[in-house]
Short mmCIF file of C-alpha atoms in Angstrom, two decimals:
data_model
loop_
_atom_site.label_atom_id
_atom_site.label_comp_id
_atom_site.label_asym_id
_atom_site.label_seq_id
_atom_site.Cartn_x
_atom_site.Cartn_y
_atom_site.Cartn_z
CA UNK U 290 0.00 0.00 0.00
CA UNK U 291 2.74 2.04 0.57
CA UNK U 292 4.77 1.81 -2.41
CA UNK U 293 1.30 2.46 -4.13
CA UNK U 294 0.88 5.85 -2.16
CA UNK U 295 4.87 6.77 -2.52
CA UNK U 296 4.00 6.41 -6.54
CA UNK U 297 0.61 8.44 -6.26
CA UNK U 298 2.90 11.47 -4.18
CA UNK U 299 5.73 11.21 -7.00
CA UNK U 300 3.03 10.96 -9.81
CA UNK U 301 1.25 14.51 -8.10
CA UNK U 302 4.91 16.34 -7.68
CA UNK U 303 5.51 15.53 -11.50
CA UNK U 304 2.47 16.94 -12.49
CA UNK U 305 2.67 19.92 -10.41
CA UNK U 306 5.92 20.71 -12.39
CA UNK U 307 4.59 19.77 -15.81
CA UNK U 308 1.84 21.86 -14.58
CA UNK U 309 4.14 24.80 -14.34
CA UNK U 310 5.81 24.48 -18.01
CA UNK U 311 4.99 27.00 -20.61
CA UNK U 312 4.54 24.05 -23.00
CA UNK U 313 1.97 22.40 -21.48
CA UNK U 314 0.19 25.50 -20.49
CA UNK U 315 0.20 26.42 -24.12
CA UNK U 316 -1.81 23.09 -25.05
CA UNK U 317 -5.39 23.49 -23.16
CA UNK U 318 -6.31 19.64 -24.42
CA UNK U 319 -3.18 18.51 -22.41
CA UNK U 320 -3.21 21.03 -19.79
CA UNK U 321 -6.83 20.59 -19.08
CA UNK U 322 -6.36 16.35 -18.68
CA UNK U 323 -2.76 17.01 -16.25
CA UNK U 324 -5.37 19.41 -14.78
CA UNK U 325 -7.86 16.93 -14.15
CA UNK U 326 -5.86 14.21 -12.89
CA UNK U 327 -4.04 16.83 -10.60
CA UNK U 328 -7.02 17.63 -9.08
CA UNK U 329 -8.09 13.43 -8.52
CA UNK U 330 -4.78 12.74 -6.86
CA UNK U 331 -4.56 15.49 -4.27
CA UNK U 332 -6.74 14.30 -1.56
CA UNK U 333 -4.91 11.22 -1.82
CA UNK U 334 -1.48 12.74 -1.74
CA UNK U 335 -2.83 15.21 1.16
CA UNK U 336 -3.95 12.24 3.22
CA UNK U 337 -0.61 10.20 3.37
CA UNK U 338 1.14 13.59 3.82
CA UNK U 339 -0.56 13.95 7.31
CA UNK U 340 -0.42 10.12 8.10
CA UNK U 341 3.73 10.29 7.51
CA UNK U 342 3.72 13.15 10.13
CA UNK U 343 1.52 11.24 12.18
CA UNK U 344 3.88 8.16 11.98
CA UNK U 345 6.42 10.46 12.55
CA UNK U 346 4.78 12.01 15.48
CA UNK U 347 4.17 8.23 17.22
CA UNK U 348 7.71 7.17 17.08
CA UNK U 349 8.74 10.78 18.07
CA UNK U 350 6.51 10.09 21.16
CA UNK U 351 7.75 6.34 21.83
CA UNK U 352 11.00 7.52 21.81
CA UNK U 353 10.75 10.39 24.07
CA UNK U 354 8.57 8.07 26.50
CA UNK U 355 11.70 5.64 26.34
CA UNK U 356 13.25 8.03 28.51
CA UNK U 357 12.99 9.34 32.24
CA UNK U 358 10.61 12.06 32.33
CA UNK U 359 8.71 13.96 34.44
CA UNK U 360 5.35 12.71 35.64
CA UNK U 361 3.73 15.55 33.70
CA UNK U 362 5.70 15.86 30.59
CA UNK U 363 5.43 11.63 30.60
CA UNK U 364 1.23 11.85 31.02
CA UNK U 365 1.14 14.64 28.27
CA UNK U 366 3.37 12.60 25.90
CA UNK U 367 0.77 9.83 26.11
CA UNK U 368 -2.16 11.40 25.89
CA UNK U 369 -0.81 12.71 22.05
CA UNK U 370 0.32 9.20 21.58
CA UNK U 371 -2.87 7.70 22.10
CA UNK U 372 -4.26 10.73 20.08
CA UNK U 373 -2.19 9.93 16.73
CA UNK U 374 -3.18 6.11 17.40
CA UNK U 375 -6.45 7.06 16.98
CA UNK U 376 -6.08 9.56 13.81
CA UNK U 377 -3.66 6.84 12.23
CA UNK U 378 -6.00 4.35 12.53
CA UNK U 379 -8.85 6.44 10.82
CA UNK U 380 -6.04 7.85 8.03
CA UNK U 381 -5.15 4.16 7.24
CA UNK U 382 -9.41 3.56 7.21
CA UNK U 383 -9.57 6.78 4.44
CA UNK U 384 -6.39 5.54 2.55
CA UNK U 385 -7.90 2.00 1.88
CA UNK U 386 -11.11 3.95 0.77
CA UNK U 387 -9.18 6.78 -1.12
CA UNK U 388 -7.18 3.19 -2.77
CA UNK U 389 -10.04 1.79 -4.08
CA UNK U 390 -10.58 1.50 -8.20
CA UNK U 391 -12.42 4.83 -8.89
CA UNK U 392 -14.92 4.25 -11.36
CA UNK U 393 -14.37 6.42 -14.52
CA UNK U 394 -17.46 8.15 -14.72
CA UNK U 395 -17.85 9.34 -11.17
CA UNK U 396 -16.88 12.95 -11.86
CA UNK U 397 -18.83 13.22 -14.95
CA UNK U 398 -22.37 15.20 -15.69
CA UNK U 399 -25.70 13.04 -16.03
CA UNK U 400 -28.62 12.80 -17.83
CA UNK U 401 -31.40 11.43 -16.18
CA UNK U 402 -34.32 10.36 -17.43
CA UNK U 403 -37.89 9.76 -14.90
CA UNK U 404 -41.20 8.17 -16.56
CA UNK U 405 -44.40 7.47 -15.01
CA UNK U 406 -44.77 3.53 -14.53
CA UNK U 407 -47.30 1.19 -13.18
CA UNK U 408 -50.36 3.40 -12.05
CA UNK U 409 -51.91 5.83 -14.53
CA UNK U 410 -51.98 9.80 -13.85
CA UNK U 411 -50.69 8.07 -10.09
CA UNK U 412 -47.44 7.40 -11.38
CA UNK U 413 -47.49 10.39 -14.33
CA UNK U 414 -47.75 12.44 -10.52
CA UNK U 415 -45.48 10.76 -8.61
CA UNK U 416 -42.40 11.10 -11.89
CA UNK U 417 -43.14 15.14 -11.09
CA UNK U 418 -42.70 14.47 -7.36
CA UNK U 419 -39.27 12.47 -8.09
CA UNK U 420 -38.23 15.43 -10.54
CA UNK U 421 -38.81 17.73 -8.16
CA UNK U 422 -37.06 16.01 -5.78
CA UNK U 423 -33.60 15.82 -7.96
CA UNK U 424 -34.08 19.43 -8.87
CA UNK U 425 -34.13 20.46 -5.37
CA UNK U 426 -30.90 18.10 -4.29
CA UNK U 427 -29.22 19.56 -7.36
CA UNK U 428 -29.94 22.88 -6.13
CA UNK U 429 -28.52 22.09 -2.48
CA UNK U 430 -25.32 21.06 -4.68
CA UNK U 431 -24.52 23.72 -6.54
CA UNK U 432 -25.09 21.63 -9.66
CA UNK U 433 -27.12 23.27 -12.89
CA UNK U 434 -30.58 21.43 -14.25
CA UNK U 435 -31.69 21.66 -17.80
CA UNK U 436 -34.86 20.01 -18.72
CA UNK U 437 -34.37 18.86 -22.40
CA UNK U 438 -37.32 17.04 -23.36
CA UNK U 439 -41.09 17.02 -21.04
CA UNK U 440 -43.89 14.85 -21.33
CA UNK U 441 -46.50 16.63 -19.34
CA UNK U 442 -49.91 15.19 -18.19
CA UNK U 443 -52.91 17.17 -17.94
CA UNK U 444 -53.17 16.53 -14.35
CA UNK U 445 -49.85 17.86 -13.56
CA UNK U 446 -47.43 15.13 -13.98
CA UNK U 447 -45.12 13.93 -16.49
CA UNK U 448 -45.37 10.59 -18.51
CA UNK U 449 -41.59 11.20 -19.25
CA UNK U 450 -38.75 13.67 -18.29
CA UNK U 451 -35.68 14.30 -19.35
CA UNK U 452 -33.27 16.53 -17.88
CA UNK U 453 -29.31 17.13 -17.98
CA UNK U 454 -27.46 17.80 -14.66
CA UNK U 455 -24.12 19.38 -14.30
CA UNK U 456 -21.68 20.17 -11.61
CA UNK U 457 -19.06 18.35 -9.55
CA UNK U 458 -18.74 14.62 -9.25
CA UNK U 459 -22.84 14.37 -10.54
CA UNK U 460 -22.94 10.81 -11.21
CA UNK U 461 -20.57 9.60 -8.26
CA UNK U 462 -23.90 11.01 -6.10
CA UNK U 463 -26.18 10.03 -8.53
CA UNK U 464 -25.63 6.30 -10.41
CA UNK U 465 -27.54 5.02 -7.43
CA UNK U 466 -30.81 6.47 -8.21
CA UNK U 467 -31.20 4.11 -11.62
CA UNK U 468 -34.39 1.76 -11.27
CA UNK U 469 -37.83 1.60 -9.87
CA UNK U 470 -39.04 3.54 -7.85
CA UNK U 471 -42.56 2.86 -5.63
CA UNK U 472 -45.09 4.70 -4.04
CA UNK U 473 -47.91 4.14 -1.61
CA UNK U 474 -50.59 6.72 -0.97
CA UNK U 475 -53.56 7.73 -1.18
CA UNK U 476 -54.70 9.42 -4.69
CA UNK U 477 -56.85 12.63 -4.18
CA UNK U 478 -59.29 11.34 -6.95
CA UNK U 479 -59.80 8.19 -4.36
CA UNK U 480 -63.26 8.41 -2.51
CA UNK U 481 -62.80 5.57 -0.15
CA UNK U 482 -59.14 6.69 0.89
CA UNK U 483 -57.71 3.58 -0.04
CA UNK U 484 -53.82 3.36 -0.62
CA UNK U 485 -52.73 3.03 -3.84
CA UNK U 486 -49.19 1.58 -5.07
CA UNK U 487 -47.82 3.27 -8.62
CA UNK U 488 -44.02 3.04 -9.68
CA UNK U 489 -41.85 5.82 -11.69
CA UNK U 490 -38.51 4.72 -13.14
CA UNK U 491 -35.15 6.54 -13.05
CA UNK U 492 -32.72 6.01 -15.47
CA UNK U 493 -29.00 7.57 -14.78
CA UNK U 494 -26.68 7.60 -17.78
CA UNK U 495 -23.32 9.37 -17.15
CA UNK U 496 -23.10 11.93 -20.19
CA UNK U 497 -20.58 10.92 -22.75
CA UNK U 498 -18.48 13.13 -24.68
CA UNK U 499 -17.18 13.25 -28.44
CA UNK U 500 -13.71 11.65 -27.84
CA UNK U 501 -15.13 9.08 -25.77
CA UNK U 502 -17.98 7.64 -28.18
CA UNK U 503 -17.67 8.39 -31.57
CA UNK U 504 -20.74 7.82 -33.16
CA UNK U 505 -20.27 8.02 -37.31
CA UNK U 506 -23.21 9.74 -39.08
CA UNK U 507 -23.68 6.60 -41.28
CA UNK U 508 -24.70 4.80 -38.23
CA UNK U 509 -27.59 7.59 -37.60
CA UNK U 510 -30.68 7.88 -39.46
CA UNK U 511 -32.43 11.14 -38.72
CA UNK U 512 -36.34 11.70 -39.42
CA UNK U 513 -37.50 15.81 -38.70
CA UNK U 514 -41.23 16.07 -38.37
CA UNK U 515 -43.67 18.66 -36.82
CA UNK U 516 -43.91 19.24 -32.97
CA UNK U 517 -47.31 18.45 -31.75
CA UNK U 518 -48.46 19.40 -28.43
CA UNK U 519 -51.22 17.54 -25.88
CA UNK U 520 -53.80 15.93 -28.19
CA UNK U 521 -51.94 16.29 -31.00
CA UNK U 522 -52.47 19.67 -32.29
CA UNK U 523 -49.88 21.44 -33.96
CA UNK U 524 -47.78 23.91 -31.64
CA UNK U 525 -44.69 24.63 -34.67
CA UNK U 526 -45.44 25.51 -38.32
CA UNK U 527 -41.78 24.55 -39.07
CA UNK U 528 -40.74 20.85 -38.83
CA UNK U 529 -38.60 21.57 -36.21
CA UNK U 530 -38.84 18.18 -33.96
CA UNK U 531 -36.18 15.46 -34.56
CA UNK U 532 -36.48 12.11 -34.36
CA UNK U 533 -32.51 9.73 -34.25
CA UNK U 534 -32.07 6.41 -34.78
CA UNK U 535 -28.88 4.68 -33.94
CA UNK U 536 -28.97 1.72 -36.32
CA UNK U 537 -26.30 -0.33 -34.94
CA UNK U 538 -27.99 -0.86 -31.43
CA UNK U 539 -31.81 0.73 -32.88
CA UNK U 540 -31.73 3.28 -30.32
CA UNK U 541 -34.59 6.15 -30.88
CA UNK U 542 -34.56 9.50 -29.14
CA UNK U 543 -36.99 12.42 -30.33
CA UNK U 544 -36.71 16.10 -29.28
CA UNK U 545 -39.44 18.62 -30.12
CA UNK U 546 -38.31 20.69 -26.82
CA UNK U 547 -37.33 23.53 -28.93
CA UNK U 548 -38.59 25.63 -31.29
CA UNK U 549 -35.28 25.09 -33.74
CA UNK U 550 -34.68 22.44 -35.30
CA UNK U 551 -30.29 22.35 -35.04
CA UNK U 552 -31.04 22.98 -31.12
CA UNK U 553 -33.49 19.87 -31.24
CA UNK U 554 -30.70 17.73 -32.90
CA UNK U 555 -28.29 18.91 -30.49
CA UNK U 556 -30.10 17.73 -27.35
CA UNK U 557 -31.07 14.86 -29.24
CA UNK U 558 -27.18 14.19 -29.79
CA UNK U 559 -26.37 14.36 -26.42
CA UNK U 560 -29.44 11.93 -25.25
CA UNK U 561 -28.30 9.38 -28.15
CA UNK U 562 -24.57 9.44 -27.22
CA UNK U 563 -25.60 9.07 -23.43
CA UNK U 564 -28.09 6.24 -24.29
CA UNK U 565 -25.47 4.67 -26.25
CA UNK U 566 -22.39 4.90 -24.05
CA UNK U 567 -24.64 3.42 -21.05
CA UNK U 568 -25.67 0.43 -23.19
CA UNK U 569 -21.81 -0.42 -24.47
CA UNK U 570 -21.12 -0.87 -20.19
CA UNK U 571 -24.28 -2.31 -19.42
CA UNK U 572 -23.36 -5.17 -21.86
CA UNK U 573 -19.68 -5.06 -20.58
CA UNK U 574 -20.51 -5.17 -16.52
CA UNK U 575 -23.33 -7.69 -17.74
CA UNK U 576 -20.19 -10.14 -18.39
CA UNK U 577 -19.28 -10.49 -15.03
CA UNK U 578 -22.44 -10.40 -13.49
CA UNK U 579 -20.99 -12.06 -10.38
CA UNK U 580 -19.05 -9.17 -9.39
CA UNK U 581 -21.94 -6.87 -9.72
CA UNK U 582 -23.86 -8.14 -6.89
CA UNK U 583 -22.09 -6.49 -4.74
CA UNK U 584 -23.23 -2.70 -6.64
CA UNK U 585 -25.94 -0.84 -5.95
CA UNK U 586 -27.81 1.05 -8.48
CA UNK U 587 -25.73 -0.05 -11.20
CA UNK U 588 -26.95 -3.36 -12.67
CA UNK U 589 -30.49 -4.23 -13.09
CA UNK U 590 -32.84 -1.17 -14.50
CA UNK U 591 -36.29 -2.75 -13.38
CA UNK U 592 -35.12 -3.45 -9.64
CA UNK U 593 -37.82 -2.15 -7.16
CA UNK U 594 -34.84 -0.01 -4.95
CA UNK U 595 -37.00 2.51 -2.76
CA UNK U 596 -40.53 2.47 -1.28
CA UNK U 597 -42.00 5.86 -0.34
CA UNK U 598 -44.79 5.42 1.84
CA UNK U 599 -46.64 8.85 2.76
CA UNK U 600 -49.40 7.37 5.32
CA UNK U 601 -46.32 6.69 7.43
CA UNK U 602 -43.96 9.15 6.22
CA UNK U 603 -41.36 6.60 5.38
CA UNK U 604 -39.08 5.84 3.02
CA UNK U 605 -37.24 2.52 2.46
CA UNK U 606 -34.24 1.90 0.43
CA UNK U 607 -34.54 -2.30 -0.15
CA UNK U 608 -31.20 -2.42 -1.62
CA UNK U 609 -29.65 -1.29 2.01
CA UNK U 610 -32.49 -2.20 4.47
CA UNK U 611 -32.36 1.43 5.43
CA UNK U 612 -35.56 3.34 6.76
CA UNK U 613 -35.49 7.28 7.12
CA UNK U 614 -39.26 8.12 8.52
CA UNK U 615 -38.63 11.59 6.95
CA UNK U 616 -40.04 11.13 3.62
CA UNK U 617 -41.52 14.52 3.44
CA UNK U 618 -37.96 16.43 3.73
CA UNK U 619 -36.65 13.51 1.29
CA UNK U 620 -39.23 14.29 -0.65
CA UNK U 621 -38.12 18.18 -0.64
CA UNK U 622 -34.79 17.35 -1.94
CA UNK U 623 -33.09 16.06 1.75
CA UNK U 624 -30.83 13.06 0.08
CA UNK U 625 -27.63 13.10 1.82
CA UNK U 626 -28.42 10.70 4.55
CA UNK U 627 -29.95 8.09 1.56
CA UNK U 628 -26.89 8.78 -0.34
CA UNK U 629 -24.18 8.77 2.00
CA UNK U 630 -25.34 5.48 2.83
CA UNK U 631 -25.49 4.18 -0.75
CA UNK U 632 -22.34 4.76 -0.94
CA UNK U 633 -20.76 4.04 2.35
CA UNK U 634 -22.35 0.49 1.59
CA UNK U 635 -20.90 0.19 -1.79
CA UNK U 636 -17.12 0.86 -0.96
CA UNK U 637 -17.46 -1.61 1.92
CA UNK U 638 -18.72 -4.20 -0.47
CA UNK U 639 -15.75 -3.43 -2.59
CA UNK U 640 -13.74 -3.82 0.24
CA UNK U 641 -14.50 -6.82 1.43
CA UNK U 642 -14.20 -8.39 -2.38
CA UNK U 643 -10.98 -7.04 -2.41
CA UNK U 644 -9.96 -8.47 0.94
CA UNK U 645 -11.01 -12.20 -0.22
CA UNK U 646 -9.61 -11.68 -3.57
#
């Protein structure tokens, strides 16, 4: 582990100094990646820095306790001994975790998609609830929220949402929130105030850019059309909605969001590429299917992973076992504690397979 960290430290000093030559700084592409993988190494490299001084500190301390000292300089020696102990400990706990494979898309933007499921204009509602539960965490982020294509029902909800958010390390927050999602309430329209059970599903795709999927215009078949609105009616006298296909996998996205047809295409793009990247490692973590058991939120789509029950005001994660009976401030955009927990449980299940590997 050591060797590994005494690598990292080297690795972080280089780039600091290629950081520093005109050269580089003259090529943004190259300056922008040494950048980037600056930034991913220092909490790492700040982390062993303070556990070498605590080392330090502990043999400093045996050494000095070695010796015949006072009754009070002895007592105060310990008490910092046993007090860089504990911080070791917890600095060797954060290492192991800092350590662990980082998955590639972590720090990347999102798009997520919601739909209404199981349950009629029930689960058209509770897809608006969800979205307006994301938009509100995003918010609490710092992270930006484009809507890029809407479905809206004429009760309120949405059949289908699609929306692009952007900020710091959106998907390593995120990539748990993929599958279905369940509610159990009572619908206003319900006489006999009997609780009813609808689903909404959330799909998280990490976006993908240009250099990483190259899609080839041969491979895309594009049909433009004119943007209808509820019922049908025409809303644009231009054909300005666009309708991809992406023949190689037959993946469709449409975009009438907008009232030009380039912008359309553009969003469009981005949905297709995103669609299309999160297929190609579907397939690929698909192939060893035994290691994924151990993920959450990143194999199967149509897993039931959270109940939100509002007669009790309780939400339950399955995938943990974890209950929060807060579902109204979860509800309001209040993820952190669901979150924090996804993904405390997920690096300990990656610990432990890499222990008994």
């Amino acid at each position: 582990m050591y060797d590994q960290l005494q690598a990292i430290a080297d690795r972080y000093e280089e780039l600091n100094e290629l950081l520093s030559d005109p050269e580089v700084i003259s090529d943004t592409n190259r300056f922008m990646k040494l950048s980037k993988e600056e930034a991913d190494l220092r909490e790492t490299v700040g982390v062993y820095e303070r556990y070498k001084k605590v080392v330090q500190g502990i043999s400093d301390d045996e050494e000095l306790l070695s010796e015949n000292l006072e009754e009070e300089m002895a007592d105060l020696a310990k008490e910092e001994l046993a007090d860089l102990k504990n911080e070791k400990d917890e600095l060797e706990e954060k290492i192991t975790i800092l350590l662990l494979p980082k998955d590639p898309n972590d720090d990347k933007n999102i798009i997520m998609e919601i739909r209404g499921a199981a349950g009629g204009d029930e689960a058209a509602l509770f897809a608006g609830d969800l979205f307006n539960m994301y938009q509100h965490y995003a918010e609490s982020q710092g992270w930006k929220v484009e809507v890029m294509d809407a479905n809206v029902t004429g009760i309120g909800g949405y059949k289908e949402v699609i929306m692009m958010i952007t900020g710091d390390n959106v998907y390593s927050k995120l990539k748990y929130e993929s599958g279905a999602h369940r509610v159990q309430r009572v619908p206003s329209t319900e006489s006999q105030g009997r609780i009813h059970t609808s689903t909404a599903t959330v799909v998280v795709m990490p976006e993908a850019e240009e250099v990483e999927l190259d899609i080839e215009d041969k491979d895309i078949r594009t049909d433009i059309y004119h943007a209808s609105g509820a019922g049908g009616q025409h809303v644009n006298k231009t054909a300005s909605a666009v309708r991809l296909t992406h023949i190689p996998t037959g993946i469709v996205v449409a975009m009438q969001d907008e009232r030009s047809q380039i912008k359309n295409r553009e969003k469009a793009m981005k949905v297709l590429r995103a669609r299309v990247y999160d297929k190609i490692q579907q397939e690929a973590q698909s192939e060893y299917d035994a290691n994924r058991k151990s993920a959450v939120g990143t194999g199967d789509r149509s897993e039931r992973i959270r109940t939100y029950n509002f007669p009790q005001n309780r939400v339950t994660d399955h995938r943990i076992g974890l209950t929060i009976q807060k579902l109204d401030k979860i509800l309001g955009g209040e993820l952190d504690e669901i979150i924090d927990a996804l993904i405390i449980y997920d690096q300990t299940s990656k610990l432990e397979e890499m222990n008994n590997g």
